[in-house]
Amino acid sequence: MCGVFTESGKHHSQHQIEWNALLDPHAAAIVYQQAPKANCSFGLDVTTQVKIRKDEAKARFQSDLLKPVLDFANVWFEHSPVITFHDPLAGASIFRKTICQYQTGSVEIEVYDEQGLGKSKWNPNDASNSHKVAVAVDPSEFFSEFFSVFE
């Protein structure tokens, strides 16, 4: 979970800089300067496409394993009408590779400009320090995988 990579996420100003990169842009920059053997980044532009509304969560979170999650979610619903499945998307993608579409390229994290600190710059298909990035998601496939685990 780091970054915003595609144009679909950049038109929302609140999604310009992802929280993990914002909190420690220097660490994020170090990670993306490496040439990993295996890695995959899931940015806000993709994760914000997998969300459900309060009424759907209340209906679907009825298994014994999900009832405690619903208890936590009720606190969240006091401030927001939806839950976004940022980290669960990354986890589910380990088991069902087809949930997302990916591209490789290089990522740079802004560490000098104070106004843009933590902003990610994605260069698709750039071979230097190539990183795998989720660029699209099938929300229905994600929710199918997610809820199948709890049935």
Tab-separated table of N, CA and C in Angstrom:
chain	number	residue	atom	x	y	z
A	1	MET	N	0.846	-1.164	0.000
A	1	MET	CA	0.000	0.000	0.000
A	1	MET	C	0.886	1.219	0.000
A	2	CYS	N	0.954	1.851	-1.150
A	2	CYS	CA	1.710	3.094	-1.225
A	2	CYS	C	1.471	3.730	-2.579
A	3	GLY	N	1.288	5.015	-2.619
A	3	GLY	CA	1.284	5.761	-3.857
A	3	GLY	C	-0.060	5.962	-4.519
A	4	VAL	N	0.003	6.744	-5.586
A	4	VAL	CA	-1.074	6.974	-6.541
A	4	VAL	C	-0.388	6.910	-7.888
A	5	PHE	N	-0.801	5.991	-8.738
A	5	PHE	CA	-0.019	5.719	-9.938
A	5	PHE	C	-0.688	6.088	-11.250
A	6	THR	N	-1.985	5.941	-11.360
A	6	THR	CA	-2.645	6.193	-12.637
A	6	THR	C	-3.400	7.510	-12.593
A	7	GLU	N	-3.759	7.991	-13.734
A	7	GLU	CA	-4.499	9.249	-13.829
A	7	GLU	C	-5.870	9.148	-13.169
A	8	SER	N	-6.431	7.931	-13.081
A	8	SER	CA	-7.770	7.795	-12.501
A	8	SER	C	-7.794	8.216	-11.037
A	9	GLY	N	-6.674	8.174	-10.355
A	9	GLY	CA	-6.646	8.585	-8.961
A	9	GLY	C	-6.163	9.993	-8.749
A	10	LYS	N	-5.632	10.620	-9.770
A	10	LYS	CA	-5.001	11.925	-9.576
A	10	LYS	C	-5.965	13.099	-9.716
A	11	HIS	N	-7.190	12.873	-10.156
A	11	HIS	CA	-8.119	13.992	-10.269
A	11	HIS	C	-8.777	14.326	-8.936
A	12	HIS	N	-8.600	13.492	-7.935
A	12	HIS	CA	-9.100	13.771	-6.589
A	12	HIS	C	-7.950	14.338	-5.771
A	13	SER	N	-8.009	15.604	-5.422
A	13	SER	CA	-6.877	16.233	-4.734
A	13	SER	C	-6.536	15.536	-3.431
A	14	GLN	N	-7.535	14.997	-2.714
A	14	GLN	CA	-7.230	14.312	-1.459
A	14	GLN	C	-6.490	12.998	-1.696
A	15	HIS	N	-6.448	12.520	-2.937
A	15	HIS	CA	-5.761	11.274	-3.257
A	15	HIS	C	-4.430	11.507	-3.960
A	16	GLN	N	-3.950	12.730	-3.964
A	16	GLN	CA	-2.686	13.020	-4.620
A	16	GLN	C	-1.519	12.331	-3.922
A	17	ILE	N	-1.573	12.267	-2.609
A	17	ILE	CA	-0.477	11.693	-1.840
A	17	ILE	C	-1.055	10.653	-0.889
A	18	GLU	N	-0.572	9.452	-0.998
A	18	GLU	CA	-1.049	8.341	-0.172
A	18	GLU	C	-0.433	8.449	1.224
A	19	TRP	N	-1.186	8.052	2.227
A	19	TRP	CA	-0.844	8.225	3.637
A	19	TRP	C	0.517	7.644	4.015
A	20	ASN	N	0.822	6.419	3.596
A	20	ASN	CA	2.098	5.796	3.970
A	20	ASN	C	3.288	6.581	3.405
A	21	ALA	N	3.163	7.046	2.169
A	21	ALA	CA	4.241	7.845	1.572
A	21	ALA	C	4.334	9.213	2.228
A	22	LEU	N	3.207	9.775	2.605
A	22	LEU	CA	3.194	11.077	3.259
A	22	LEU	C	3.872	11.031	4.627
A	23	LEU	N	3.622	9.957	5.375
A	23	LEU	CA	4.183	9.853	6.724
A	23	LEU	C	5.689	9.643	6.734
A	24	ASP	N	6.203	8.931	5.729
A	24	ASP	CA	7.651	8.723	5.671
A	24	ASP	C	8.109	8.683	4.216
A	25	PRO	N	8.128	9.841	3.575
A	25	PRO	CA	8.485	9.868	2.162
A	25	PRO	C	9.913	9.395	1.895
A	26	HIS	N	10.816	9.607	2.848
A	26	HIS	CA	12.202	9.178	2.632
A	26	HIS	C	12.305	7.648	2.621
A	27	ALA	N	11.589	6.994	3.517
A	27	ALA	CA	11.588	5.526	3.515
A	27	ALA	C	10.945	4.998	2.229
A	28	ALA	N	9.832	5.618	1.810
A	28	ALA	CA	9.176	5.189	0.567
A	28	ALA	C	10.119	5.372	-0.619
A	29	ALA	N	10.840	6.484	-0.644
A	29	ALA	CA	11.788	6.738	-1.735
A	29	ALA	C	12.884	5.683	-1.768
A	30	ILE	N	13.381	5.293	-0.608
A	30	ILE	CA	14.418	4.257	-0.533
A	30	ILE	C	13.891	2.939	-1.100
A	31	VAL	N	12.677	2.584	-0.722
A	31	VAL	CA	12.076	1.339	-1.217
A	31	VAL	C	11.997	1.358	-2.742
A	32	TYR	N	11.514	2.456	-3.300
A	32	TYR	CA	11.322	2.523	-4.746
A	32	TYR	C	12.613	2.746	-5.526
A	33	GLN	N	13.698	3.078	-4.851
A	33	GLN	CA	14.991	3.186	-5.538
A	33	GLN	C	15.622	1.813	-5.746
A	34	GLN	N	15.127	0.807	-5.055
A	34	GLN	CA	15.663	-0.547	-5.159
A	34	GLN	C	15.075	-1.255	-6.374
A	35	ALA	N	15.754	-2.285	-6.808
A	35	ALA	CA	15.256	-3.128	-7.899
A	35	ALA	C	14.854	-4.470	-7.291
A	36	PRO	N	13.623	-4.582	-6.816
A	36	PRO	CA	13.211	-5.792	-6.110
A	36	PRO	C	13.013	-6.986	-7.037
A	37	LYS	N	13.212	-8.157	-6.480
A	37	LYS	CA	12.932	-9.373	-7.251
A	37	LYS	C	11.433	-9.585	-7.353
A	38	ALA	N	10.722	-9.285	-6.286
A	38	ALA	CA	9.270	-9.441	-6.288
A	38	ALA	C	8.662	-8.384	-5.385
A	39	ASN	N	7.793	-7.590	-5.951
A	39	ASN	CA	7.037	-6.631	-5.165
A	39	ASN	C	5.837	-6.201	-5.980
A	40	CYS	N	4.848	-5.676	-5.310
A	40	CYS	CA	3.681	-5.146	-5.998
A	40	CYS	C	3.105	-4.028	-5.146
A	41	SER	N	2.853	-2.896	-5.760
A	41	SER	CA	2.274	-1.761	-5.048
A	41	SER	C	0.815	-1.595	-5.428
A	42	PHE	N	0.021	-1.256	-4.429
A	42	PHE	CA	-1.396	-0.979	-4.612
A	42	PHE	C	-1.621	0.459	-4.168
A	43	GLY	N	-1.920	1.338	-5.108
A	43	GLY	CA	-2.111	2.746	-4.797
A	43	GLY	C	-3.563	3.086	-4.553
A	44	LEU	N	-3.770	4.295	-4.052
A	44	LEU	CA	-5.123	4.766	-3.779
A	44	LEU	C	-6.008	4.789	-5.014
A	45	ASP	N	-5.412	5.008	-6.178
A	45	ASP	CA	-6.195	5.048	-7.401
A	45	ASP	C	-6.907	3.720	-7.665
A	46	VAL	N	-6.352	2.639	-7.167
A	46	VAL	CA	-6.960	1.314	-7.338
A	46	VAL	C	-7.757	0.927	-6.094
A	47	THR	N	-7.179	1.104	-4.909
A	47	THR	CA	-7.857	0.645	-3.695
A	47	THR	C	-9.151	1.397	-3.418
A	48	THR	N	-9.244	2.664	-3.818
A	48	THR	CA	-10.472	3.423	-3.557
A	48	THR	C	-11.634	2.976	-4.436
A	49	GLN	N	-11.393	2.032	-5.319
A	49	GLN	CA	-12.475	1.490	-6.146
A	49	GLN	C	-13.160	0.290	-5.495
A	50	VAL	N	-12.647	-0.174	-4.357
A	50	VAL	CA	-13.260	-1.318	-3.667
A	50	VAL	C	-13.800	-0.849	-2.320
A	51	LYS	N	-15.056	-0.457	-2.346
A	51	LYS	CA	-15.703	0.023	-1.131
A	51	LYS	C	-17.156	-0.430	-1.112
A	52	ILE	N	-17.694	-0.496	0.091
A	52	ILE	CA	-19.116	-0.815	0.230
A	52	ILE	C	-19.749	0.164	1.207
A	53	ARG	N	-21.026	0.366	1.012
A	53	ARG	CA	-21.789	1.283	1.853
A	53	ARG	C	-22.207	0.591	3.151
A	54	LYS	N	-22.575	1.391	4.105
A	54	LYS	CA	-22.957	0.938	5.446
A	54	LYS	C	-24.048	-0.138	5.396
A	55	ASP	N	-25.101	0.075	4.640
A	55	ASP	CA	-26.200	-0.894	4.608
A	55	ASP	C	-25.761	-2.243	4.047
A	56	GLU	N	-24.905	-2.215	3.017
A	56	GLU	CA	-24.409	-3.477	2.456
A	56	GLU	C	-23.490	-4.184	3.445
A	57	ALA	N	-22.641	-3.431	4.132
A	57	ALA	CA	-21.750	-4.035	5.136
A	57	ALA	C	-22.572	-4.700	6.230
A	58	LYS	N	-23.602	-4.028	6.708
A	58	LYS	CA	-24.444	-4.606	7.773
A	58	LYS	C	-25.115	-5.895	7.305
A	59	ALA	N	-25.486	-5.948	6.039
A	59	ALA	CA	-26.125	-7.148	5.504
A	59	ALA	C	-25.126	-8.280	5.275
A	60	ARG	N	-23.922	-7.962	4.827
A	60	ARG	CA	-22.969	-8.996	4.429
A	60	ARG	C	-22.041	-9.450	5.549
A	61	PHE	N	-21.851	-8.657	6.565
A	61	PHE	CA	-20.927	-8.998	7.650
A	61	PHE	C	-21.671	-9.749	8.754
A	62	GLN	N	-22.290	-10.849	8.414
A	62	GLN	CA	-23.098	-11.591	9.381
A	62	GLN	C	-22.478	-12.906	9.830
A	63	SER	N	-21.394	-13.342	9.198
A	63	SER	CA	-20.754	-14.586	9.646
A	63	SER	C	-20.080	-14.335	10.988
A	64	ASP	N	-19.802	-15.408	11.714
A	64	ASP	CA	-19.162	-15.270	13.024
A	64	ASP	C	-17.827	-14.531	12.940
A	65	LEU	N	-17.098	-14.736	11.855
A	65	LEU	CA	-15.803	-14.063	11.706
A	65	LEU	C	-15.946	-12.578	11.368
A	66	LEU	N	-17.014	-12.204	10.682
A	66	LEU	CA	-17.163	-10.816	10.260
A	66	LEU	C	-17.958	-9.950	11.238
A	67	LYS	N	-18.689	-10.562	12.167
A	67	LYS	CA	-19.452	-9.753	13.129
A	67	LYS	C	-18.550	-8.829	13.951
A	68	PRO	N	-17.380	-9.275	14.416
A	68	PRO	CA	-16.490	-8.330	15.126
A	68	PRO	C	-15.998	-7.203	14.216
A	69	VAL	N	-15.798	-7.492	12.950
A	69	VAL	CA	-15.380	-6.462	12.001
A	69	VAL	C	-16.495	-5.423	11.865
A	70	LEU	N	-17.731	-5.884	11.837
A	70	LEU	CA	-18.862	-4.968	11.761
A	70	LEU	C	-18.916	-4.079	13.003
A	71	ASP	N	-18.595	-4.632	14.170
A	71	ASP	CA	-18.557	-3.812	15.383
A	71	ASP	C	-17.564	-2.660	15.228
A	72	PHE	N	-16.386	-2.967	14.712
A	72	PHE	CA	-15.384	-1.916	14.471
A	72	PHE	C	-15.879	-0.944	13.398
A	73	ALA	N	-16.495	-1.492	12.367
A	73	ALA	CA	-16.951	-0.661	11.256
A	73	ALA	C	-18.024	0.325	11.688
A	74	ASN	N	-18.840	-0.056	12.657
A	74	ASN	CA	-19.891	0.853	13.113
A	74	ASN	C	-19.317	2.158	13.646
A	75	VAL	N	-18.158	2.105	14.269
A	75	VAL	CA	-17.489	3.328	14.714
A	75	VAL	C	-17.093	4.157	13.493
A	76	TRP	N	-16.544	3.502	12.474
A	76	TRP	CA	-16.158	4.186	11.241
A	76	TRP	C	-17.369	4.833	10.577
A	77	PHE	N	-18.514	4.110	10.571
A	77	PHE	CA	-19.711	4.607	9.907
A	77	PHE	C	-20.289	5.850	10.574
A	78	GLU	N	-19.866	6.163	11.781
A	78	GLU	CA	-20.303	7.405	12.412
A	78	GLU	C	-19.750	8.622	11.665
A	79	HIS	N	-18.671	8.419	10.884
A	79	HIS	CA	-18.008	9.529	10.191
A	79	HIS	C	-17.994	9.385	8.674
A	80	SER	N	-18.295	8.195	8.173
A	80	SER	CA	-18.236	7.959	6.734
A	80	SER	C	-19.321	6.959	6.331
A	81	PRO	N	-19.936	7.138	5.164
A	81	PRO	CA	-20.979	6.207	4.727
A	81	PRO	C	-20.445	4.945	4.064
A	82	VAL	N	-19.118	4.857	3.855
A	82	VAL	CA	-18.526	3.707	3.165
A	82	VAL	C	-17.272	3.218	3.871
A	83	ILE	N	-16.946	1.951	3.617
A	83	ILE	CA	-15.662	1.373	4.033
A	83	ILE	C	-14.891	1.088	2.753
A	84	THR	N	-13.631	1.467	2.750
A	84	THR	CA	-12.756	1.180	1.624
A	84	THR	C	-11.810	0.059	2.021
A	85	PHE	N	-11.652	-0.920	1.147
A	85	PHE	CA	-10.880	-2.130	1.437
A	85	PHE	C	-9.448	-2.005	0.900
A	86	HIS	N	-8.683	-1.041	1.414
A	86	HIS	CA	-7.324	-0.807	0.935
A	86	HIS	C	-6.453	-2.059	1.110
A	87	ASP	N	-6.152	-2.413	2.335
A	87	ASP	CA	-5.255	-3.536	2.615
A	87	ASP	C	-5.862	-4.885	2.242
A	88	PRO	N	-7.167	-5.104	2.455
A	88	PRO	CA	-7.729	-6.383	2.008
A	88	PRO	C	-7.576	-6.629	0.505
A	89	LEU	N	-7.587	-5.565	-0.287
A	89	LEU	CA	-7.368	-5.754	-1.725
A	89	LEU	C	-5.973	-6.318	-1.978
A	90	ALA	N	-4.980	-5.753	-1.326
A	90	ALA	CA	-3.613	-6.256	-1.500
A	90	ALA	C	-3.526	-7.715	-1.060
A	91	GLY	N	-4.142	-8.044	0.063
A	91	GLY	CA	-4.116	-9.419	0.567
A	91	GLY	C	-4.840	-10.387	-0.360
A	92	ALA	N	-6.029	-10.029	-0.803
A	92	ALA	CA	-6.798	-10.916	-1.679
A	92	ALA	C	-6.089	-11.144	-3.005
A	93	SER	N	-5.347	-10.155	-3.452
A	93	SER	CA	-4.638	-10.278	-4.726
A	93	SER	C	-3.505	-11.293	-4.681
A	94	ILE	N	-3.061	-11.627	-3.503
A	94	ILE	CA	-2.054	-12.685	-3.362
A	94	ILE	C	-2.655	-14.023	-3.780
A	95	PHE	N	-3.917	-14.228	-3.430
A	95	PHE	CA	-4.570	-15.514	-3.659
A	95	PHE	C	-5.308	-15.590	-4.990
A	96	ARG	N	-5.788	-14.446	-5.476
A	96	ARG	CA	-6.461	-14.427	-6.783
A	96	ARG	C	-5.809	-13.324	-7.611
A	97	LYS	N	-4.868	-13.734	-8.414
A	97	LYS	CA	-4.027	-12.798	-9.177
A	97	LYS	C	-4.813	-11.977	-10.193
A	98	THR	N	-5.995	-12.438	-10.576
A	98	THR	CA	-6.754	-11.766	-11.634
A	98	THR	C	-7.615	-10.616	-11.138
A	99	ILE	N	-7.626	-10.343	-9.848
A	99	ILE	CA	-8.431	-9.236	-9.315
A	99	ILE	C	-7.961	-7.905	-9.891
A	100	CYS	N	-6.664	-7.755	-10.040
A	100	CYS	CA	-6.087	-6.506	-10.552
A	100	CYS	C	-5.332	-6.747	-11.854
A	101	GLN	N	-5.154	-5.684	-12.584
A	101	GLN	CA	-4.257	-5.689	-13.735
A	101	GLN	C	-3.019	-4.912	-13.319
A	102	TYR	N	-1.876	-5.277	-13.869
A	102	TYR	CA	-0.607	-4.720	-13.412
A	102	TYR	C	0.224	-4.213	-14.578
A	103	GLN	N	1.115	-3.292	-14.269
A	103	GLN	CA	2.142	-2.832	-15.194
A	103	GLN	C	3.438	-2.731	-14.403
A	104	THR	N	4.537	-2.782	-15.121
A	104	THR	CA	5.823	-2.551	-14.474
A	104	THR	C	6.367	-1.202	-14.918
A	105	GLY	N	7.221	-0.650	-14.088
A	105	GLY	CA	7.833	0.633	-14.385
A	105	GLY	C	8.593	1.126	-13.166
A	106	SER	N	9.008	2.357	-13.211
A	106	SER	CA	9.741	2.910	-12.072
A	106	SER	C	8.847	3.886	-11.301
A	107	VAL	N	9.146	4.012	-10.021
A	107	VAL	CA	8.403	4.901	-9.135
A	107	VAL	C	9.404	5.821	-8.448
A	108	GLU	N	9.076	7.082	-8.417
A	108	GLU	CA	9.866	8.048	-7.659
A	108	GLU	C	8.946	8.689	-6.629
A	109	ILE	N	9.462	8.938	-5.449
A	109	ILE	CA	8.710	9.604	-4.387
A	109	ILE	C	9.346	10.969	-4.140
A	110	GLU	N	8.521	12.007	-4.115
A	110	GLU	CA	9.006	13.367	-3.889
A	110	GLU	C	9.501	13.522	-2.452
A	111	VAL	N	10.753	13.950	-2.317
A	111	VAL	CA	11.330	14.168	-0.983
A	111	VAL	C	11.884	15.579	-0.810
A	112	TYR	N	11.836	16.412	-1.854
A	112	TYR	CA	12.423	17.751	-1.765
A	112	TYR	C	11.389	18.861	-1.697
A	113	ASP	N	10.335	18.765	-2.476
A	113	ASP	CA	9.302	19.806	-2.518
A	113	ASP	C	8.354	19.637	-1.336
A	114	GLU	N	8.366	20.584	-0.417
A	114	GLU	CA	7.570	20.466	0.801
A	114	GLU	C	6.073	20.347	0.508
A	115	GLN	N	5.590	21.024	-0.509
A	115	GLN	CA	4.165	20.956	-0.868
A	115	GLN	C	3.778	19.587	-1.438
A	116	GLY	N	4.719	18.926	-2.097
A	116	GLY	CA	4.421	17.636	-2.721
A	116	GLY	C	5.074	16.462	-2.029
A	117	LEU	N	5.558	16.679	-0.817
A	117	LEU	CA	6.276	15.639	-0.080
A	117	LEU	C	5.471	14.334	-0.054
A	118	GLY	N	6.067	13.253	-0.525
A	118	GLY	CA	5.427	11.945	-0.542
A	118	GLY	C	4.673	11.620	-1.810
A	119	LYS	N	4.551	12.587	-2.718
A	119	LYS	CA	3.818	12.333	-3.966
A	119	LYS	C	4.592	11.326	-4.814
A	120	SER	N	3.870	10.406	-5.409
A	120	SER	CA	4.506	9.381	-6.235
A	120	SER	C	4.471	9.786	-7.703
A	121	LYS	N	5.540	9.471	-8.399
A	121	LYS	CA	5.619	9.691	-9.842
A	121	LYS	C	5.862	8.333	-10.485
A	122	TRP	N	4.930	7.921	-11.319
A	122	TRP	CA	4.936	6.602	-11.949
A	122	TRP	C	5.386	6.735	-13.405
A	123	ASN	N	6.372	5.946	-13.766
A	123	ASN	CA	6.867	5.908	-15.150
A	123	ASN	C	6.669	4.493	-15.688
A	124	PRO	N	5.500	4.235	-16.307
A	124	PRO	CA	5.221	2.882	-16.799
A	124	PRO	C	6.267	2.413	-17.796
A	125	ASN	N	6.564	1.133	-17.708
A	125	ASN	CA	7.464	0.449	-18.642
A	125	ASN	C	8.906	0.931	-18.598
A	126	ASP	N	9.248	1.780	-17.649
A	126	ASP	CA	10.642	2.191	-17.461
A	126	ASP	C	11.360	1.011	-16.812
A	127	ALA	N	12.400	0.518	-17.426
A	127	ALA	CA	13.081	-0.691	-16.960
A	127	ALA	C	13.973	-0.466	-15.743
A	128	SER	N	14.356	0.769	-15.465
A	128	SER	CA	15.237	1.008	-14.316
A	128	SER	C	14.459	0.834	-13.013
A	129	ASN	N	15.006	0.031	-12.105
A	129	ASN	CA	14.360	-0.233	-10.807
A	129	ASN	C	12.883	-0.594	-10.981
A	130	SER	N	12.612	-1.533	-11.854
A	130	SER	CA	11.252	-1.876	-12.226
A	130	SER	C	10.429	-2.408	-11.048
A	131	HIS	N	9.265	-1.826	-10.885
A	131	HIS	CA	8.318	-2.220	-9.844
A	131	HIS	C	6.993	-2.594	-10.490
A	132	LYS	N	6.311	-3.553	-9.900
A	132	LYS	CA	4.996	-3.975	-10.370
A	132	LYS	C	3.951	-3.145	-9.617
A	133	VAL	N	3.025	-2.566	-10.380
A	133	VAL	CA	2.017	-1.691	-9.807
A	133	VAL	C	0.638	-2.127	-10.293
A	134	ALA	N	-0.321	-2.197	-9.380
A	134	ALA	CA	-1.707	-2.455	-9.771
A	134	ALA	C	-2.242	-1.188	-10.434
A	135	VAL	N	-2.772	-1.324	-11.647
A	135	VAL	CA	-3.264	-0.163	-12.384
A	135	VAL	C	-4.777	-0.209	-12.620
A	136	ALA	N	-5.402	-1.341	-12.341
A	136	ALA	CA	-6.855	-1.477	-12.494
A	136	ALA	C	-7.321	-2.605	-11.584
A	137	VAL	N	-8.594	-2.567	-11.217
A	137	VAL	CA	-9.164	-3.581	-10.332
A	137	VAL	C	-10.565	-3.943	-10.807
A	138	ASP	N	-10.938	-5.182	-10.568
A	138	ASP	CA	-12.302	-5.641	-10.809
A	138	ASP	C	-12.957	-5.764	-9.428
A	139	PRO	N	-13.701	-4.745	-8.995
A	139	PRO	CA	-14.281	-4.771	-7.645
A	139	PRO	C	-15.173	-5.983	-7.386
A	140	SER	N	-15.944	-6.411	-8.381
A	140	SER	CA	-16.823	-7.562	-8.153
A	140	SER	C	-16.009	-8.827	-7.925
A	141	GLU	N	-14.895	-8.986	-8.628
A	141	GLU	CA	-14.040	-10.150	-8.392
A	141	GLU	C	-13.393	-10.078	-7.009
A	142	PHE	N	-13.000	-8.875	-6.604
A	142	PHE	CA	-12.441	-8.720	-5.257
A	142	PHE	C	-13.458	-9.142	-4.205
A	143	PHE	N	-14.673	-8.609	-4.276
A	143	PHE	CA	-15.669	-8.925	-3.246
A	143	PHE	C	-16.071	-10.398	-3.285
A	144	SER	N	-16.077	-10.994	-4.450
A	144	SER	CA	-16.344	-12.425	-4.548
A	144	SER	C	-15.290	-13.206	-3.768
A	145	GLU	N	-14.004	-12.878	-3.982
A	145	GLU	CA	-12.908	-13.547	-3.272
A	145	GLU	C	-12.970	-13.251	-1.775
A	146	PHE	N	-13.157	-11.995	-1.417
A	146	PHE	CA	-13.166	-11.591	-0.008
A	146	PHE	C	-14.246	-12.331	0.773
A	147	PHE	N	-15.485	-12.269	0.297
A	147	PHE	CA	-16.577	-12.872	1.055
A	147	PHE	C	-16.578	-14.390	0.972
A	148	SER	N	-15.953	-14.994	-0.048
A	148	SER	CA	-15.903	-16.461	-0.141
A	148	SER	C	-15.102	-17.051	1.032
A	149	VAL	N	-14.178	-16.299	1.554
A	149	VAL	CA	-13.348	-16.761	2.665
A	149	VAL	C	-14.183	-16.893	3.948
A	150	PHE	N	-15.230	-16.114	4.075
A	150	PHE	CA	-16.010	-16.067	5.306
A	150	PHE	C	-17.310	-16.859	5.255
A	151	GLU	N	-17.579	-17.497	4.116
A	151	GLU	CA	-18.831	-18.271	3.997
A	151	GLU	C	-18.700	-19.624	4.636
